[in-house]
CSV table of N, CA, C and O in Angstrom, one decimal:
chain,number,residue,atom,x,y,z
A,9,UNK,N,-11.4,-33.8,217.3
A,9,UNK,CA,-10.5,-33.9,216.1
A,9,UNK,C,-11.3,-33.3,214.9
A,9,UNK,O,-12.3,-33.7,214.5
A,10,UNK,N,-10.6,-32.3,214.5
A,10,UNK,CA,-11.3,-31.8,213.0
A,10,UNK,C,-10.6,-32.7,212.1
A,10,UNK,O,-9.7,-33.5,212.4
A,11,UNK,N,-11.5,-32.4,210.8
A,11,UNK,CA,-11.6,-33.1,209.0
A,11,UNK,C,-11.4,-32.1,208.1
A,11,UNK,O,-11.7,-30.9,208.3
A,12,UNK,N,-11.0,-32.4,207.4
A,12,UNK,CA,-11.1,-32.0,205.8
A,12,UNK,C,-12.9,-31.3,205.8
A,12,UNK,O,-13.3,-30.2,205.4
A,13,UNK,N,-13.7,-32.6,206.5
A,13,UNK,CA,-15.1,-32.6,206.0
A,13,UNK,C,-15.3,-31.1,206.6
A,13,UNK,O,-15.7,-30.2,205.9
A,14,UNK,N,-15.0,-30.7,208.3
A,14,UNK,CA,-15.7,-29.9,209.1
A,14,UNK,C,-14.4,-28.4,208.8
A,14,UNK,O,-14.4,-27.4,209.5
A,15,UNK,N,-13.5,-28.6,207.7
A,15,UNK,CA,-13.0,-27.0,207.2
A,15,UNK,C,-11.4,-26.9,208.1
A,15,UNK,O,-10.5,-26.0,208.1
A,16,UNK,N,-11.4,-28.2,208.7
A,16,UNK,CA,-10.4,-28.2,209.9
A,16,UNK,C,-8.8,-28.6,209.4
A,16,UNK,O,-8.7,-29.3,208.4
A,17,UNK,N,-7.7,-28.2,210.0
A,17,UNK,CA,-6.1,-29.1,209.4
A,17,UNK,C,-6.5,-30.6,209.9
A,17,UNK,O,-7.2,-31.2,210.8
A,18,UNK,N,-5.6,-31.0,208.7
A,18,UNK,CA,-5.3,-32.3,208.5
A,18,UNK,C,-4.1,-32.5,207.9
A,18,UNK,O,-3.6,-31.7,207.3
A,19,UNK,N,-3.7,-34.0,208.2
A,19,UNK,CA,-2.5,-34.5,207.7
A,19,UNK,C,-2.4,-35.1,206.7
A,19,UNK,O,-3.3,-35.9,206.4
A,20,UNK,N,-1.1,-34.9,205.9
A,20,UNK,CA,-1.0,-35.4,204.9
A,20,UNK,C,0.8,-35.8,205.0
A,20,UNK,O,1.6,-35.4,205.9
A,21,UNK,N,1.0,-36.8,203.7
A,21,UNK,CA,2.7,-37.0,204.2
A,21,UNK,C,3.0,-36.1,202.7
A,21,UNK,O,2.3,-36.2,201.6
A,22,UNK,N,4.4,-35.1,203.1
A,22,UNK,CA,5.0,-35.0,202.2
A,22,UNK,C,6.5,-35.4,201.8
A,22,UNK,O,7.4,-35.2,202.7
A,23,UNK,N,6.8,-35.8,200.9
A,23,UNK,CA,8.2,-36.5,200.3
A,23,UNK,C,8.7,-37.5,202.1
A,23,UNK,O,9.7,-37.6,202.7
A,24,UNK,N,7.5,-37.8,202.3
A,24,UNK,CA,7.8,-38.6,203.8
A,24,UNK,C,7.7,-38.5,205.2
A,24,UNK,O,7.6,-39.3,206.2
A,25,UNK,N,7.6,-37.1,204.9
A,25,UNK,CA,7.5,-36.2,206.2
A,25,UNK,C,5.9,-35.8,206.6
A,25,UNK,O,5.3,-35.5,205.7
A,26,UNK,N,5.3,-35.9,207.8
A,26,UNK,CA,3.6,-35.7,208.0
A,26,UNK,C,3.7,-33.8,208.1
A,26,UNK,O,4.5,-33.0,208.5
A,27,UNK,N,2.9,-33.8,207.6
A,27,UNK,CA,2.9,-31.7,207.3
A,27,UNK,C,1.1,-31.4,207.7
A,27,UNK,O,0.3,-31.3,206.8
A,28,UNK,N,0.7,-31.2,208.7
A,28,UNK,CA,-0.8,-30.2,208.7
A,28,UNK,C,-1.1,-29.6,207.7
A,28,UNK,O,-0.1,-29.2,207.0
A,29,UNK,N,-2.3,-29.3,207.2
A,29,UNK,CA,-2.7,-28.5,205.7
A,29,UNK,C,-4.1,-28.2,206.8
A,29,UNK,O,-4.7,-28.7,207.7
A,30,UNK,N,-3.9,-26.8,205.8
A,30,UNK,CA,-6.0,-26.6,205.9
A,30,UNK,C,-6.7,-27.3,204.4
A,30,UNK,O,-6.3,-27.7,203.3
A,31,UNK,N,-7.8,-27.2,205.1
A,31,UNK,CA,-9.3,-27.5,203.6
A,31,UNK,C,-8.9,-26.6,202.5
A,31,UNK,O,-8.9,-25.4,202.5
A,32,UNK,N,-8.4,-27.5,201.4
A,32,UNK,CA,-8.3,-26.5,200.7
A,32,UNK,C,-7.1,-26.5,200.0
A,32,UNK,O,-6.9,-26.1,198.8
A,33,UNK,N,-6.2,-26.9,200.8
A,33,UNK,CA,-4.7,-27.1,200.1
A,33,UNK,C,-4.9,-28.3,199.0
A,33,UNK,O,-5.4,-29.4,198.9
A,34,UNK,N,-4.2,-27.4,198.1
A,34,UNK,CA,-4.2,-27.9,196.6
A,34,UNK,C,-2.5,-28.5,196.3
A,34,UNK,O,-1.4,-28.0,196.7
A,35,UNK,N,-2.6,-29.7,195.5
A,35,UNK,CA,-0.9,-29.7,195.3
A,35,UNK,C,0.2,-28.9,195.1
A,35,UNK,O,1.3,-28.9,195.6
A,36,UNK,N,-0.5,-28.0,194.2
A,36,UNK,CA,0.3,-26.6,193.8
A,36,UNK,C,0.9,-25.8,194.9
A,36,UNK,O,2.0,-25.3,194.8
A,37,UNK,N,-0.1,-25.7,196.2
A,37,UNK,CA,0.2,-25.1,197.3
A,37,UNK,C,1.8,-25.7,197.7
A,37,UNK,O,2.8,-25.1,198.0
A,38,UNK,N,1.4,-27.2,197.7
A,38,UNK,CA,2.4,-27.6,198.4
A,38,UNK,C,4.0,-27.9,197.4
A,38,UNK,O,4.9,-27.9,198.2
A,39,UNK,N,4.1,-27.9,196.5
A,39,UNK,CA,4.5,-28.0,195.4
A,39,UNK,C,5.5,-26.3,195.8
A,39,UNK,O,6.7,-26.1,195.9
A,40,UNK,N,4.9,-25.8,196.0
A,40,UNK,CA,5.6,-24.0,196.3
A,40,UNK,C,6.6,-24.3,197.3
A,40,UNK,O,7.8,-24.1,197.2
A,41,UNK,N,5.8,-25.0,198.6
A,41,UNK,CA,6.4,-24.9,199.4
A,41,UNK,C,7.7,-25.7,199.7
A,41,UNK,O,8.6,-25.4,200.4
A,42,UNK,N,7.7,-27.0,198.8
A,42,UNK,CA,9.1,-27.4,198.6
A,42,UNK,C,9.9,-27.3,197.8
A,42,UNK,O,11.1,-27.6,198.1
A,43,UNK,N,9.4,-26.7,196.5
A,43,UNK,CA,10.3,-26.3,195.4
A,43,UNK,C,10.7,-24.7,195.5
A,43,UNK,O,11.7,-24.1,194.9
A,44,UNK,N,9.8,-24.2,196.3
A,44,UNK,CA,10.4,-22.5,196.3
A,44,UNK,C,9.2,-21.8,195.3
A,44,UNK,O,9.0,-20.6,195.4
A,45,UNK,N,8.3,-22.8,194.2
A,45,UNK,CA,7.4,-22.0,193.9
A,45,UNK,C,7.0,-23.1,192.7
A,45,UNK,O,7.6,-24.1,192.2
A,46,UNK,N,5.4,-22.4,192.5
A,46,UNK,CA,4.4,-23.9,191.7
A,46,UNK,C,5.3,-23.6,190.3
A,46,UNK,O,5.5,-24.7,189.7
A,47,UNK,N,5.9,-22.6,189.7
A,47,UNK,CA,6.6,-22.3,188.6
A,47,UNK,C,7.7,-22.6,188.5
A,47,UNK,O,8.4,-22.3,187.5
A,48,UNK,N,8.2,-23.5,189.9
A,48,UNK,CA,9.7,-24.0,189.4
A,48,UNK,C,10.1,-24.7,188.3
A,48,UNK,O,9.0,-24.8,187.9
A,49,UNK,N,10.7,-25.2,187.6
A,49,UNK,CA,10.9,-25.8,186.3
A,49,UNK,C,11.8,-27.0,186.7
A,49,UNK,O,12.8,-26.8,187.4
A,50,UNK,N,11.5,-28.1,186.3
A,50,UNK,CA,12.0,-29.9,186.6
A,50,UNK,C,11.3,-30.1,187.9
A,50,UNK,O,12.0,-30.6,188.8
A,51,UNK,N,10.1,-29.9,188.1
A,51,UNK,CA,9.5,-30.3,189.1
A,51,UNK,C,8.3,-31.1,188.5
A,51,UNK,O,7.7,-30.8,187.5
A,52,UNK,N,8.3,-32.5,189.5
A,52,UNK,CA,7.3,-32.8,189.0
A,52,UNK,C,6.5,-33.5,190.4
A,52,UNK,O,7.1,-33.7,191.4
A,53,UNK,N,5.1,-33.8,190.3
A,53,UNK,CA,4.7,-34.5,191.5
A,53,UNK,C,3.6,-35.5,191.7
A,53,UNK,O,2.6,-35.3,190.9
A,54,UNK,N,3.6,-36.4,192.3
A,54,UNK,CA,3.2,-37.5,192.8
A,54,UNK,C,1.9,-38.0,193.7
A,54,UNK,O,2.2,-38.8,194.5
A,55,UNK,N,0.3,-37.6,193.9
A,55,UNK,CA,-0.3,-38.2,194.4
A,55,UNK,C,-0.6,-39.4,194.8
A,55,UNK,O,-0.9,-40.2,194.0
A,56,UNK,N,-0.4,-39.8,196.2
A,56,UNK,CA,-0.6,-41.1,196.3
A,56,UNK,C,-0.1,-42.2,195.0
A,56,UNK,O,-1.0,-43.0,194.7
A,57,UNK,N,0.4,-42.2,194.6
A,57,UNK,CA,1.6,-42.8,193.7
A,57,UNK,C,0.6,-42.6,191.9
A,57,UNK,O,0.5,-43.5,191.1
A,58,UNK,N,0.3,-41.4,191.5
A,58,UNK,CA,0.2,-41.3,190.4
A,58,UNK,C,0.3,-39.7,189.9
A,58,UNK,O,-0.5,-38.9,190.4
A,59,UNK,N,1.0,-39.4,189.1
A,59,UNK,CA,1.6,-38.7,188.6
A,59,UNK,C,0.2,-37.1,188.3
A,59,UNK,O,-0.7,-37.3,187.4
A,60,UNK,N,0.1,-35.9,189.1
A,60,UNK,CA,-0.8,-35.1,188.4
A,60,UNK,C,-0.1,-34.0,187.6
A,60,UNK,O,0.6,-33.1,188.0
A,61,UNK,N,-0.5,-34.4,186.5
A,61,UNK,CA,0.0,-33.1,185.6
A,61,UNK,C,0.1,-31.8,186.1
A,61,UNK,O,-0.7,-31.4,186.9
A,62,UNK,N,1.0,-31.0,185.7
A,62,UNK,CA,1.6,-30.1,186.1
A,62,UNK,C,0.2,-28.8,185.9
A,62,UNK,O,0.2,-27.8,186.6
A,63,UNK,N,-0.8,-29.0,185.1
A,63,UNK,CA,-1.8,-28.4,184.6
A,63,UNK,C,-2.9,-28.5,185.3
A,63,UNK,O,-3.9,-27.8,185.0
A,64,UNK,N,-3.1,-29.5,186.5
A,64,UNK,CA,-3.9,-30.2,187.3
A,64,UNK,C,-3.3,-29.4,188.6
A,64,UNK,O,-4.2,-29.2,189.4
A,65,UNK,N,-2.1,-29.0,188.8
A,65,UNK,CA,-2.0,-28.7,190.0
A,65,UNK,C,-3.0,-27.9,191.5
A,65,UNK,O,-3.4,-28.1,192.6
A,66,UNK,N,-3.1,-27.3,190.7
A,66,UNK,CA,-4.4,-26.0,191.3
A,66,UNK,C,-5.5,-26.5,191.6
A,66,UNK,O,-6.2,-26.2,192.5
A,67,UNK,N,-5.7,-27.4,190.8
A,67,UNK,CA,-6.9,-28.0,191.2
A,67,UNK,C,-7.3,-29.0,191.7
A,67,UNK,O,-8.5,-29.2,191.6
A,68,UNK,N,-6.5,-30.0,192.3
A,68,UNK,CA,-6.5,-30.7,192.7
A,68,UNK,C,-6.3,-30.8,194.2
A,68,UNK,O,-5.2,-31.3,194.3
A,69,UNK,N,-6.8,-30.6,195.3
A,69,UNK,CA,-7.0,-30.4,196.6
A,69,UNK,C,-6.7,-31.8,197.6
A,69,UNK,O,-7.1,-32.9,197.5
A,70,UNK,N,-6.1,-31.5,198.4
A,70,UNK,CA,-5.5,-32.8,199.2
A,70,UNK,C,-6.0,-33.3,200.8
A,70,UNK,O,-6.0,-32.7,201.8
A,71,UNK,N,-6.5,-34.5,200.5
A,71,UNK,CA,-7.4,-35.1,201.3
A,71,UNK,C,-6.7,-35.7,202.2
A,71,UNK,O,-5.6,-36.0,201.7
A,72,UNK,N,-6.8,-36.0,203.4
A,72,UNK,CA,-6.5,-36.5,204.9
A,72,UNK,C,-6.0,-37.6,204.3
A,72,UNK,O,-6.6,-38.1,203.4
A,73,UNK,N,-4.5,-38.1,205.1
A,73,UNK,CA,-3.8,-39.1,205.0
A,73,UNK,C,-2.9,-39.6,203.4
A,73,UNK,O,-2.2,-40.6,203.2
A,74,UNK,N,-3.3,-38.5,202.4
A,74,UNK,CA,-3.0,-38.3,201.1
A,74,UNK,C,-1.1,-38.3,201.3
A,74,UNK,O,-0.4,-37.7,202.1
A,75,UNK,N,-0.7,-39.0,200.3
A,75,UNK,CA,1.0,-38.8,200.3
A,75,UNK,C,1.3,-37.9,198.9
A,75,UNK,O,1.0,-38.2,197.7
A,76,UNK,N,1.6,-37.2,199.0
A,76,UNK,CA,2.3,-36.1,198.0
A,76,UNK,C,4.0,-36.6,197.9
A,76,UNK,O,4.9,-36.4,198.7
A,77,UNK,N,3.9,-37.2,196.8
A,77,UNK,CA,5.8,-36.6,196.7
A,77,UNK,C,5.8,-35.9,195.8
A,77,UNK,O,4.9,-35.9,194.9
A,78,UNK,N,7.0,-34.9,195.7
A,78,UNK,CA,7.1,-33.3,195.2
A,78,UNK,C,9.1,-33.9,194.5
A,78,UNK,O,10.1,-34.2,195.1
A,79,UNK,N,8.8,-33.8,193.1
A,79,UNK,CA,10.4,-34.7,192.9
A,79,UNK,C,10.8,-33.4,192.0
A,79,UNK,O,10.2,-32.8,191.1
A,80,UNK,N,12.1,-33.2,192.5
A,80,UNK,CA,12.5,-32.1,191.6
A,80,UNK,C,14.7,-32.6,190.9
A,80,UNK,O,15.6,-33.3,191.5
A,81,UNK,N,14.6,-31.8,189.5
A,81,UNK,CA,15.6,-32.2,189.0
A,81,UNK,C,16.9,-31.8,189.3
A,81,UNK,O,17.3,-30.6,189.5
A,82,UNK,N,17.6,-32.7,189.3
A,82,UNK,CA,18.9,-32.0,189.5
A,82,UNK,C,20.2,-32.2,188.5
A,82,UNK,O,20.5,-33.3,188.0
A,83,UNK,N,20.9,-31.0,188.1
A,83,UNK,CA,21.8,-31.5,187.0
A,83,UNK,C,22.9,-31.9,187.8
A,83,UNK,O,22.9,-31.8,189.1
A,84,UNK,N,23.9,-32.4,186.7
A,84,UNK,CA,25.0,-32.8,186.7
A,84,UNK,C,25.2,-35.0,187.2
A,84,UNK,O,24.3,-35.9,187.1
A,85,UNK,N,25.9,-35.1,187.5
A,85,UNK,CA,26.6,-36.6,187.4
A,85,UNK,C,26.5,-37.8,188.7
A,85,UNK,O,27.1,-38.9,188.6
């Protein structure tokens, strides 16, 4: 079994769902891949239940067994 430690995929949950990452995936990464892009606008997202600023995204890199939720806005009623 590879790690995070030894460069290898690992799992992480996103908005619930378990998703493989390599070493190295950063929120932002993932953040793209559910919103369509890290520049989408009313997106916002959730480490293991605390909010990383949208300015943090890039740099903040996601560790084995880590929950991401990725919440994005929607208009109307």
């Amino acid at each position: 079994m590879t790690t995070p430690e030894d460069g290898g995929p690992f799992a992480v949950i996103v908005n619930g769902e378990t998703k493989q990452v390599e070493s190295g995936t950063t929120v932002a990464d993932l953040v793209a891949d559910v919103a369509g892009s890290p520049d989408a606008r009313g997106v916002a997202a959730a480490l293991n239940g605390a909010v990383v600023p949208r300015g943090r995204w890039t740099v903040v890199q996601l560790g084995e067994d880590d929950r991401l939720e990725v919440l994005t806005a929607v208009q109307g009623g």
